[in-house]
Coordinates of C-alpha atoms and ligand atoms in Angstrom, one line a residue:
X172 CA -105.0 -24.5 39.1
X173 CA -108.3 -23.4 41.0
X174 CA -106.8 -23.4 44.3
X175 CA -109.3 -21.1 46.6
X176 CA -107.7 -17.6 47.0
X177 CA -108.7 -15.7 50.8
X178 CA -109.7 -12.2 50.0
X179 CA -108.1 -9.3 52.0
X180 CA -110.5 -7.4 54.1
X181 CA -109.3 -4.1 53.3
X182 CA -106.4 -3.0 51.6
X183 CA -104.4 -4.9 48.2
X184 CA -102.9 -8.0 49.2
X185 CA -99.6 -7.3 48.2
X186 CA -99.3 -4.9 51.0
X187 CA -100.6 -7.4 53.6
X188 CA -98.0 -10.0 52.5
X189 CA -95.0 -6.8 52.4
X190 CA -95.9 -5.8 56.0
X191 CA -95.9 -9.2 57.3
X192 CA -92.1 -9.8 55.6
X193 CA -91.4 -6.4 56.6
X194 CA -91.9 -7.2 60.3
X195 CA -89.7 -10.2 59.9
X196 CA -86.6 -9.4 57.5
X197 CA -85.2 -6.6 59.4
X198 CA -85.0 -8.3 62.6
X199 CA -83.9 -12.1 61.1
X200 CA -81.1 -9.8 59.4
X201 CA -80.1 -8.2 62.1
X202 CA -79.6 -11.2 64.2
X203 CA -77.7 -13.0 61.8
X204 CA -75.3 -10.5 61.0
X205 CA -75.1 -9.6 65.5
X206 CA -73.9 -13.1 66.1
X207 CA -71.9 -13.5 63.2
X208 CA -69.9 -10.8 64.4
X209 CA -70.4 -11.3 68.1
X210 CA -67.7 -14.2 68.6
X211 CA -65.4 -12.4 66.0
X212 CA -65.6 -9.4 68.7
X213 CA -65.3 -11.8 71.4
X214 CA -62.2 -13.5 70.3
X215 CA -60.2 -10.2 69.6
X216 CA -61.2 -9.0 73.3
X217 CA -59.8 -12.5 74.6
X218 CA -56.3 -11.9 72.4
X219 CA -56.1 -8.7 73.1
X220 CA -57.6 -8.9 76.7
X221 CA -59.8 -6.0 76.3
X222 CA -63.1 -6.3 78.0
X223 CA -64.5 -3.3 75.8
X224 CA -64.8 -5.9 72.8
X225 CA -66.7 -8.5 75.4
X226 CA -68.6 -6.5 76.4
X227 CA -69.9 -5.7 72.7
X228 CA -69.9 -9.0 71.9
X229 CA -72.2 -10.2 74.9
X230 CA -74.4 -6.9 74.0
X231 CA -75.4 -8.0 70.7
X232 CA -75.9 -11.3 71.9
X233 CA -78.2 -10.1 74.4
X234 CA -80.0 -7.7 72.2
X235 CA -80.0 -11.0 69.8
X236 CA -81.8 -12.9 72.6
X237 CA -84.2 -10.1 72.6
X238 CA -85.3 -10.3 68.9
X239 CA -85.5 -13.9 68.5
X240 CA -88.6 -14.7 69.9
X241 CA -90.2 -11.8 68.1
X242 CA -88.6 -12.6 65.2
X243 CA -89.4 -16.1 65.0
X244 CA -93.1 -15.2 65.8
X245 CA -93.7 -13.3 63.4
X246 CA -91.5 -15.1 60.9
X247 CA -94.4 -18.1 61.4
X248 CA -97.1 -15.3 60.1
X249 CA -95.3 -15.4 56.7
X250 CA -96.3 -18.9 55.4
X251 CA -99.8 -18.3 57.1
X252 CA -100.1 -15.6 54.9
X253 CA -98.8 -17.2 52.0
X254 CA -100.5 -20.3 52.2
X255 CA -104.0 -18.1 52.4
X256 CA -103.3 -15.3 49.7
X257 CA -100.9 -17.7 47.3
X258 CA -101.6 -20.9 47.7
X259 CA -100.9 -21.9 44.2
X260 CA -97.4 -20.6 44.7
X261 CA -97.1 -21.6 48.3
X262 CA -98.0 -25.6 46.8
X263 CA -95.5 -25.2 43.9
X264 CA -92.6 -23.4 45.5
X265 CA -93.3 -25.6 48.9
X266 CA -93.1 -28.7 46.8
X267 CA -89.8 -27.6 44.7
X268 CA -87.8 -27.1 48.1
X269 CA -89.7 -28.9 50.8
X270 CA -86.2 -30.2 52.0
X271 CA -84.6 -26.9 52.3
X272 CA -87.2 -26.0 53.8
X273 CA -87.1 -28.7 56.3
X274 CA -83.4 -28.2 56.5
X275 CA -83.7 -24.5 57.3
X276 CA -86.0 -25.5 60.2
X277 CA -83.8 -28.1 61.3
X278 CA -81.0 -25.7 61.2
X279 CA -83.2 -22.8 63.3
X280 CA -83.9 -25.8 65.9
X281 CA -79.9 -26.2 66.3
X282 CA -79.5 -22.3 66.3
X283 CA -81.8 -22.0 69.6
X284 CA -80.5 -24.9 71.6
X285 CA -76.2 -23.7 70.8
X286 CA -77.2 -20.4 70.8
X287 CA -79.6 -20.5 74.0
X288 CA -77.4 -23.2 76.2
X289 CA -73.9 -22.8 74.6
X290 CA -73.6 -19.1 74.0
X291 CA -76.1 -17.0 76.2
X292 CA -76.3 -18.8 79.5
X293 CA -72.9 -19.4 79.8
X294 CA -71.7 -16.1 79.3
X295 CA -70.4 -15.1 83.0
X296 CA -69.9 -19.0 83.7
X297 CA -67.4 -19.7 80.6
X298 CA -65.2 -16.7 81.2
X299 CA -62.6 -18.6 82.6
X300 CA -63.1 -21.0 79.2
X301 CA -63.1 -18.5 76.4
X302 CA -62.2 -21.1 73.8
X303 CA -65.1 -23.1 74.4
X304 CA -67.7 -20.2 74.8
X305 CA -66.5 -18.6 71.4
X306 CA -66.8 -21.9 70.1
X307 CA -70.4 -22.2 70.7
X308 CA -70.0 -18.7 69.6
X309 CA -69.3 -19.8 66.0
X310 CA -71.6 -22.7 65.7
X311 CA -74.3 -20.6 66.6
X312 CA -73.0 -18.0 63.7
X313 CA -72.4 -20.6 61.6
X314 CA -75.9 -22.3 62.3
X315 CA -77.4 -18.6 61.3
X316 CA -75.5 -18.2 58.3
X317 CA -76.9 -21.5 56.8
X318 CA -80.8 -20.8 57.6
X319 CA -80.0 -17.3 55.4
X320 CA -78.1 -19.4 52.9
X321 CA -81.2 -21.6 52.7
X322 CA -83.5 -18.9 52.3
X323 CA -81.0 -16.7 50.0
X324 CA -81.3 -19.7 47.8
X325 CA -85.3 -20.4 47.7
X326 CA -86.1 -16.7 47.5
X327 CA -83.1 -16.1 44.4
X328 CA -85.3 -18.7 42.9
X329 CA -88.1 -16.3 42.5
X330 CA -86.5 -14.2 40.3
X331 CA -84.4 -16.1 38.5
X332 CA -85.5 -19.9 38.6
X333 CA -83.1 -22.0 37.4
X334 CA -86.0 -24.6 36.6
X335 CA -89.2 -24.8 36.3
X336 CA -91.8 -24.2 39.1
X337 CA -93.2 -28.1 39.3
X338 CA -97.0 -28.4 39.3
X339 CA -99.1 -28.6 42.4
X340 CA -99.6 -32.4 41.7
X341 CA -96.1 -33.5 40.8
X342 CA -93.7 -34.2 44.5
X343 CA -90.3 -32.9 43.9
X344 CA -88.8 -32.3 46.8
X345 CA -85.3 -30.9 45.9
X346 CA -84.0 -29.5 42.7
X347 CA -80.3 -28.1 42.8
X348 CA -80.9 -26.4 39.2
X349 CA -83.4 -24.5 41.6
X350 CA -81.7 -23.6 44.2
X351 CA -77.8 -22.8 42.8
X352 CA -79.9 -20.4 40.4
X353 CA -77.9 -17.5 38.5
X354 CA -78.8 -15.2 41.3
X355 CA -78.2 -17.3 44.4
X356 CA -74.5 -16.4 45.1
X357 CA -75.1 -12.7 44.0
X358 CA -78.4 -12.5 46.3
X359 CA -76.4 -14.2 49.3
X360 CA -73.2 -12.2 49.3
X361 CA -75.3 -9.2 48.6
X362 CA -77.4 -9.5 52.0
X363 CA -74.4 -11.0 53.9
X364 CA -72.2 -7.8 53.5
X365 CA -75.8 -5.4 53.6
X366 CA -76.9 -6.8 56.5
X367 CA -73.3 -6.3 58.2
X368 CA -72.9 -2.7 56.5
X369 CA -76.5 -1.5 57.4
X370 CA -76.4 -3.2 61.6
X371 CA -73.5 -2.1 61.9
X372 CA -74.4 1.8 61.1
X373 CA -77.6 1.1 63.0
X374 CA -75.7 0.3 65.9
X375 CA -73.2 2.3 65.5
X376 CA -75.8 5.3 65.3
X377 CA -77.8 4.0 68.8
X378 CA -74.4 3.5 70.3
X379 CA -73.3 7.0 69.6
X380 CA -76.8 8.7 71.0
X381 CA -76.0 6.4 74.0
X382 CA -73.1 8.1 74.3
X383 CA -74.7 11.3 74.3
X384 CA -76.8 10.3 77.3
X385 CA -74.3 8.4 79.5
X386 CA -73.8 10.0 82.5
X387 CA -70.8 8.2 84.3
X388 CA -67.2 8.7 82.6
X389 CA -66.7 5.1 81.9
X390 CA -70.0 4.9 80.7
X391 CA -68.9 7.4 78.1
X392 CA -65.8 6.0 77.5
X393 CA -67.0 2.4 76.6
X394 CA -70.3 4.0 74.2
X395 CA -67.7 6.0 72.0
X396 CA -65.4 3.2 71.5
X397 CA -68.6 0.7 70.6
X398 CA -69.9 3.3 68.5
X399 CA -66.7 4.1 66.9
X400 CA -66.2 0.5 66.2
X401 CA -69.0 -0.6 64.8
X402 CA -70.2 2.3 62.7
X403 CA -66.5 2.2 60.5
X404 CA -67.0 -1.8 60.1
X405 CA -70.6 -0.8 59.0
X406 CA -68.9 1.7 56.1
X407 CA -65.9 -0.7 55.6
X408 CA -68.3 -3.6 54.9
X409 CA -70.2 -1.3 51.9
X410 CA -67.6 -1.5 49.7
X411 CA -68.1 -4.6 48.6
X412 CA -71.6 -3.7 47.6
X413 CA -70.9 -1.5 44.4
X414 CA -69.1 -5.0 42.8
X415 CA -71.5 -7.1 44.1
X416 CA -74.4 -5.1 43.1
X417 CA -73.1 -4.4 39.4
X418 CA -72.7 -8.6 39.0
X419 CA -75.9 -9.1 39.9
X420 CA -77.4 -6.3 38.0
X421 CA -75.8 -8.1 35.2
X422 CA -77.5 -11.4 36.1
X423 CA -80.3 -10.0 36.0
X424 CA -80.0 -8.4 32.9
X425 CA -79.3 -11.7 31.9
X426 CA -81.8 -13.9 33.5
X427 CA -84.6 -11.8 34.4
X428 CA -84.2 -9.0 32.0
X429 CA -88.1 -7.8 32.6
X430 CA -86.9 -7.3 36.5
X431 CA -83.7 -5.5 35.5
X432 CA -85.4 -2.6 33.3
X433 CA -88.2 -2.2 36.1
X434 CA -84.9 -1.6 37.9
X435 CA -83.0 0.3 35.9
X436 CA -85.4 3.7 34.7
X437 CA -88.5 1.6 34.6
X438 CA -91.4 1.2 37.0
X439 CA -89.4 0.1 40.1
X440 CA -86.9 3.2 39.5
X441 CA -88.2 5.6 41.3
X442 CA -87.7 3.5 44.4
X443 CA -84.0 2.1 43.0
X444 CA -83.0 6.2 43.0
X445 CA -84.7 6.2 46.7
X446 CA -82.8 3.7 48.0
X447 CA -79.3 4.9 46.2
X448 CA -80.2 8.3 48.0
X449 CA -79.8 6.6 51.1
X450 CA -76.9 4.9 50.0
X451 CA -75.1 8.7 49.4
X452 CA -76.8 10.0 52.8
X453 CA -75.1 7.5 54.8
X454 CA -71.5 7.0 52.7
X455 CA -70.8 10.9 52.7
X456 CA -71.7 11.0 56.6
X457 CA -69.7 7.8 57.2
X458 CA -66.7 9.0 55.1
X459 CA -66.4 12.2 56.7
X460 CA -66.5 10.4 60.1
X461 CA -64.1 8.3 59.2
X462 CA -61.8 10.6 57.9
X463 CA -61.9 12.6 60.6
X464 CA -61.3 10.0 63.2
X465 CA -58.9 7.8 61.7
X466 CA -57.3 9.7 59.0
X467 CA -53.6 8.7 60.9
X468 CA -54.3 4.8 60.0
X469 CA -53.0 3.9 57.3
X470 CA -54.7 0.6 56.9
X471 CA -58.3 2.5 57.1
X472 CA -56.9 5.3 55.2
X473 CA -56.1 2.9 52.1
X474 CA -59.4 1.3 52.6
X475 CA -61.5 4.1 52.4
X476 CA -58.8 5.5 49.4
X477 CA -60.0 2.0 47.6
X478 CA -63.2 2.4 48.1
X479 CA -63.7 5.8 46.9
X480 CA -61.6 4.4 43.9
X481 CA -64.5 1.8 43.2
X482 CA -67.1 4.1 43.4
X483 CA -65.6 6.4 41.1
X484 CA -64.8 3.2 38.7
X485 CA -68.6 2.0 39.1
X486 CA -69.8 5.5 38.2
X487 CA -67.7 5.7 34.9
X488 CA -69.3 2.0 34.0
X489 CA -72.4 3.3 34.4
X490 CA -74.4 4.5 31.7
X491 CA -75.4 8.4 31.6
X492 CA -78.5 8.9 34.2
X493 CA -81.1 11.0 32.1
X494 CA -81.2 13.9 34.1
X495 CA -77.6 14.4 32.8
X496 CA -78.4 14.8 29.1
X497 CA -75.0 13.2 27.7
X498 CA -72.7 10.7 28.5
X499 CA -70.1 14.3 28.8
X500 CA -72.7 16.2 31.3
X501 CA -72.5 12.8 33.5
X502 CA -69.0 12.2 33.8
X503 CA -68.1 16.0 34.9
X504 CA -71.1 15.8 36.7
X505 CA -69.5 12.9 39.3
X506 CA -66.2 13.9 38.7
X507 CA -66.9 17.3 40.2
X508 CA -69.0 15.7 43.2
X509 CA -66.3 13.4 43.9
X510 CA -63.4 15.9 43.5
X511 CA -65.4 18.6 46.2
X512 CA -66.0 15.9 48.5
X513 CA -62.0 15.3 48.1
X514 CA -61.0 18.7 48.5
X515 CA -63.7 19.1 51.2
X516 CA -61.8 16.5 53.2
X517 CA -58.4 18.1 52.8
X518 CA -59.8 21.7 53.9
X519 CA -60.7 19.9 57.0
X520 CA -57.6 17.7 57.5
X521 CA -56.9 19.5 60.6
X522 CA -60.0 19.7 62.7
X523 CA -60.1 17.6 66.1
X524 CA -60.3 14.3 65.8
X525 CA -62.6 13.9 68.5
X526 CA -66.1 13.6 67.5
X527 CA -67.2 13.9 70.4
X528 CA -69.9 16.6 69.7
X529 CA -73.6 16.5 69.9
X530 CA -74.1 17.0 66.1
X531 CA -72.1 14.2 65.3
X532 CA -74.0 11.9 67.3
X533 CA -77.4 12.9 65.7
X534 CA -75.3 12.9 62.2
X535 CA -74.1 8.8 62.8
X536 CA -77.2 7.8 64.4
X537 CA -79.3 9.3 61.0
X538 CA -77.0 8.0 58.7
X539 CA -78.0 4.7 60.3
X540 CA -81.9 5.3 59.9
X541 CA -80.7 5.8 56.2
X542 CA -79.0 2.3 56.1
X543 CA -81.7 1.3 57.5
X544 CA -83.8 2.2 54.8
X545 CA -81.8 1.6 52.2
X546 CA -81.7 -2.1 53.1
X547 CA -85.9 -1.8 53.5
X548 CA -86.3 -0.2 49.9
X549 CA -83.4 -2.9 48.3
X550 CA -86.1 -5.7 49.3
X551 CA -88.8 -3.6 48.4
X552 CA -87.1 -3.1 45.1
X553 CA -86.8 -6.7 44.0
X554 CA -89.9 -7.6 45.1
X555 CA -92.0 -4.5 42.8
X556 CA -88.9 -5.2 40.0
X557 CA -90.6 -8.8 39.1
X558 CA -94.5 -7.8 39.4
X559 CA -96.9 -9.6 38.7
X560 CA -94.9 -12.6 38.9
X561 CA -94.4 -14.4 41.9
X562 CA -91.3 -16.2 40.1
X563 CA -90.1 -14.7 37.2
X564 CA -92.1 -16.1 34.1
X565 CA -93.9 -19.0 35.9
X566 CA -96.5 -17.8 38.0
X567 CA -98.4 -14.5 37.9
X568 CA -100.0 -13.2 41.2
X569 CA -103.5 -14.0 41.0
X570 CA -104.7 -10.2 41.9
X571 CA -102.8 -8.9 38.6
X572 CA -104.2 -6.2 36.6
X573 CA -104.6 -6.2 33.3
X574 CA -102.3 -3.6 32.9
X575 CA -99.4 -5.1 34.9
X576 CA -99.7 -7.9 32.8
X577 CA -99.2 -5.7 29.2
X578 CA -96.6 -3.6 30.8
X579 CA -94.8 -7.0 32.1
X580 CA -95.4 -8.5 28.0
X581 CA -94.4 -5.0 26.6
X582 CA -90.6 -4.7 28.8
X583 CA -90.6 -8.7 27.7
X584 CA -91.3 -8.1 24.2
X585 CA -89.7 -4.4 23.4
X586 CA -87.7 -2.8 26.2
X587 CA -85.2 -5.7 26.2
X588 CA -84.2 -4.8 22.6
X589 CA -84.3 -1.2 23.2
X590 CA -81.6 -1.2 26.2
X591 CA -83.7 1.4 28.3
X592 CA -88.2 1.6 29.0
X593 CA -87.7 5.3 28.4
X594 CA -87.0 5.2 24.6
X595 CA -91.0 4.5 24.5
X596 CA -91.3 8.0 25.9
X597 CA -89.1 9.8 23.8
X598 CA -91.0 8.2 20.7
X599 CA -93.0 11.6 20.0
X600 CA -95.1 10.2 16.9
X601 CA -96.9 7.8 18.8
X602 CA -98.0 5.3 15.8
X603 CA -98.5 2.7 17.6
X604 CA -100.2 0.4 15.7
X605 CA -98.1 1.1 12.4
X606 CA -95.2 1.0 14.9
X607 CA -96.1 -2.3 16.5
X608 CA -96.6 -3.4 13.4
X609 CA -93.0 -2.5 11.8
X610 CA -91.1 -3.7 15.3
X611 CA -93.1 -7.2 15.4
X612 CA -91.6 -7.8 11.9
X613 CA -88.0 -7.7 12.7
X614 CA -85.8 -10.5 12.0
X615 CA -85.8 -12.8 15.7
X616 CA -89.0 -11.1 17.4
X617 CA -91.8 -13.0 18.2
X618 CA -94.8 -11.6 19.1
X619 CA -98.8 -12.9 18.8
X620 CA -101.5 -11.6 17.2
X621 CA -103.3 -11.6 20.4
X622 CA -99.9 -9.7 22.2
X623 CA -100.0 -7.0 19.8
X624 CA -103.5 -6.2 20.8
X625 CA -102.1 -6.4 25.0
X626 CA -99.0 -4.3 23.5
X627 CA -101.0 -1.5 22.0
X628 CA -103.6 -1.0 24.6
X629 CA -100.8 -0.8 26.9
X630 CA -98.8 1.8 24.8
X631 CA -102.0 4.2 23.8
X632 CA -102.8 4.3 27.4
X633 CA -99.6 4.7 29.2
X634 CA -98.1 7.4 26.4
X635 CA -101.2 8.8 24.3
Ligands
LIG851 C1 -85.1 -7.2 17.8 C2 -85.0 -6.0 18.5 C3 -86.2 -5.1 18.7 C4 -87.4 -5.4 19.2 C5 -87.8 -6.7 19.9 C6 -88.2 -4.2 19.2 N1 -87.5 -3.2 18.6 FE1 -88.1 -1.3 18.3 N2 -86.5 -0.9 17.2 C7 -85.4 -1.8 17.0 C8 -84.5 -1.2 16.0 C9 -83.2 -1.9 15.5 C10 -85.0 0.0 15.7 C11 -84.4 1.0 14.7 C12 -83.3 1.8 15.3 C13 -83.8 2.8 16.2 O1 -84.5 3.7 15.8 O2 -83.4 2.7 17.4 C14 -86.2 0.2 16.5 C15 -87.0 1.3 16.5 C16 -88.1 1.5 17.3 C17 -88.8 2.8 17.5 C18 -88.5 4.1 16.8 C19 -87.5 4.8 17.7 C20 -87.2 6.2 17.2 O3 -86.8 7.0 18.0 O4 -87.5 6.4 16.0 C21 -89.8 2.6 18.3 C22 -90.8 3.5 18.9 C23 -89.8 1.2 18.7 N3 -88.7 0.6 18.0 C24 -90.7 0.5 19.5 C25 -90.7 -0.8 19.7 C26 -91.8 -1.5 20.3 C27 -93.1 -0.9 20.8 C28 -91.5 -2.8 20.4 C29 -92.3 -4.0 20.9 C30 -93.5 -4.3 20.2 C31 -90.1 -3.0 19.8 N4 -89.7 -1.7 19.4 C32 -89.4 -4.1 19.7 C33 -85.3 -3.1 17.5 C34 -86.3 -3.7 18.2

């Protein structure tokens, strides 16, 4: 398909199309996760008749308000950009889901007018009908929630369609195979508890600097409890990431097996070991917070207990990481780590439990700047993981190099059957053309004459 490509003036056109995303994602997230939890915050303050909790509630609301336009502008640069620098996959993929697509905007239209005129403007008017104001409280949730379902399902697609990507010239419309793909519930439940987990801390973190600055004794009073609040929701909600994240790891392994090595040790690695350093910056912080502040409630107290439980089950699934020589080396390795941070908490079992100093404030509001960027580098992740594809095996991005495309065709070809990309490096004889030609042999692989040539310019290049 010769559909006319727009060059970029200056820089790759990858990072024009990541910078425009970048500018929306963060703050559509954000928003959807605020006034999921806004009337959820709202109704406990109306049982429990605590105007702390409305007061929250109508603050993310607010701040909501604040975002959406912005959002929503810039959300309206994405397809621009697409439709200039992808057309051939804007036309396909457009044509696949045209109705989600028109559902999503139908759903956004219904978001501004119960949001807008049922949620925000009758804030101080409804107080004397809570019922009614957190009902508009959870359409407009709900309302949110289906516009990222929508999404969660086209953009799954990419990486794992479950059918093929239609040609420009054949109207489709709809295809459910397409849209309940392998990685659609694993992508949704994913971002639904990420985007809770990483607000929350980010709030939690602002909230606690605000705390720092109020002036007025109230003032104080009601930043520490919102920043209490939210920042152990924001570590509560991680927990379910670990499982969640290890069953779609597995679908990808699966599905998209190219995707999941880039992941896992290969080419997007570097960045997958970025973002899980984040992911430790923010959990010890969190935990120590936690444990500090609430080590007297029980229900918290087994929370967190089952959560480092998970971790410690996740780490002994996981396979050795290299640096750690043998499977042995690993296992002390996190046993140690995880047995310190233990006994670290009992030496300090009997510090205050206010945490009320300066440090701490700085210490919440950075671990929330690492959510933060754990959450940017996860999209970032998937994204590089499935290069140069635009969807996984059915359209490459018309700027690939030559050597994306070998190193795509050599993970497709070898590193699936070799469990790990880094067994090429370890191969000290590099023979690769005798090799190539013992490995292409094998009983079940398929490989071209015209892919061995790709395979071995790749390999002589990337380990001479
Ligand atoms: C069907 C599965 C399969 C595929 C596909 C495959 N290999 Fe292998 N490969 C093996 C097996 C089995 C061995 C022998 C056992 C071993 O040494 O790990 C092997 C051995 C090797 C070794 C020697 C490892 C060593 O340390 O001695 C290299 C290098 C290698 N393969 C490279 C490749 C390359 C390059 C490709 C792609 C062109 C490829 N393999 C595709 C299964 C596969």
């Amino acid at each position: 398909m010769d559909l006319p490509v727009i060059p970029t003036p200056l820089l790759p056109r990858w990072v024009w199309m990541e910078e425009v995303t970048y500018s929306h994602i963060p703050i559509a997230t954000l928003v959807t996760a605020f006034l999921f939890l806004a009337p959820i915050f709202e109704y406990i303050g109306y049982r429990r008749k605590d105007m702390r909790y409305d007061r929250l509630a109508k603050s993310l609301v607010f701040f909501s308000m604040i975002l959406f336009s912005p959002g929503a502008a810039l959300g309206t640069g994405i397809p621009m950009f697409i439709i200039g620098l992808y057309p051939e996959f804007w036309s396909r993929w457009a044509n696949i889901f045209f109705w989600p697509l028109i559902a999503q905007f139908v759903f956004f239209t219904l978001e501004v007018v119960v949001l807008f005129f049922g949620y925000y403007l009758t804030w101080d008017r409804w107080m004397n009908r809570k019922r009614l104001h957190i009902l508009f409280g959870v359409l407009s949730a709900l309302t949110g929630m289906s516009i990222q379902i929508i999404w969660d399902g086209i953009g799954s697609y990419m990486m794992t369609p479950g059918a093929p990507l239609p040609g420009v010239n054949e109207p489709v419309g709809w295809s459910a195979q397409g849209f309940f793909n392998p990685s659609f519930p694993y992508l949704f439940t994913h971002r639904f508890f990420a985007n809770i987990s990483y607000t929350m801390l980010l709030a939690g973190g602002v909230f606690a600097l605000k705390y720092l600055h109020a002036k007025v004794k109230e003032e104080k009073n009601y930043f520490a409890f919102a920043a209490d609040i939210t920042f152990s929701i924001g570590f509560l909600a991680f927990f379910a990431m670990p499982f969640i994240g290890w069953g779609y790891a597995k679908i990808l392994q699966h599905n998209a097996p190219v995707a999941f090595h880039a992941i896992m040790g290969g080419h997007s690695g570097s960045k997958f070991i970025f973002k899980m350093a984040m992911v430790s910056v923010f959990l010890t912080i969190a935990a120590v917070y936690l444990f500090i502040r609430h080590r007297d409630k029980p229900v918290i107290l087994s929370f967190a207990t089952a959560g480092l439980a998970s971790l410690y089950l996740f780490l002994s699934w996981h396979p050795a990481l290299d640096w750690f020589g043998s499977t042995a080396t690993w296992r002390i390795a996190y046993t140690i780590v995880l047995v310190g941070f233990i006994a670290f908490l009992w030496v300090i079992r009997k510090t205050d439990k206010q945490v009320t100093s300066e440090p701490w404030q700085w210490a919440m509001f950075i671990a929330g700047i690492a959510a933060f960027l754990a959450f940017a580098m996860g999209g970032f992740v998937r994204e590089r993981a499935r290069q140069p594809h635009t969807v996984y095996k059915q359209i490459i991005k018309p700027e690939v190099l030559p050597r994306e495309a070998d190193e795509f065709l050599v993970y497709d070809k070898c590193v699936v059957c070799h469990s790990t990309p880094k067994f090429l490096d370890r191969y000290k004889k590099r023979d690769w053309v005798e090799r190539v030609k013992v490995e292409r042999e094998r009983p079940g692989v398929d490989i071209t004459d015209d892919e061995v040539e790709h395979i071995i310019r790749y390999l002589r290049e990337r380990y001479p």
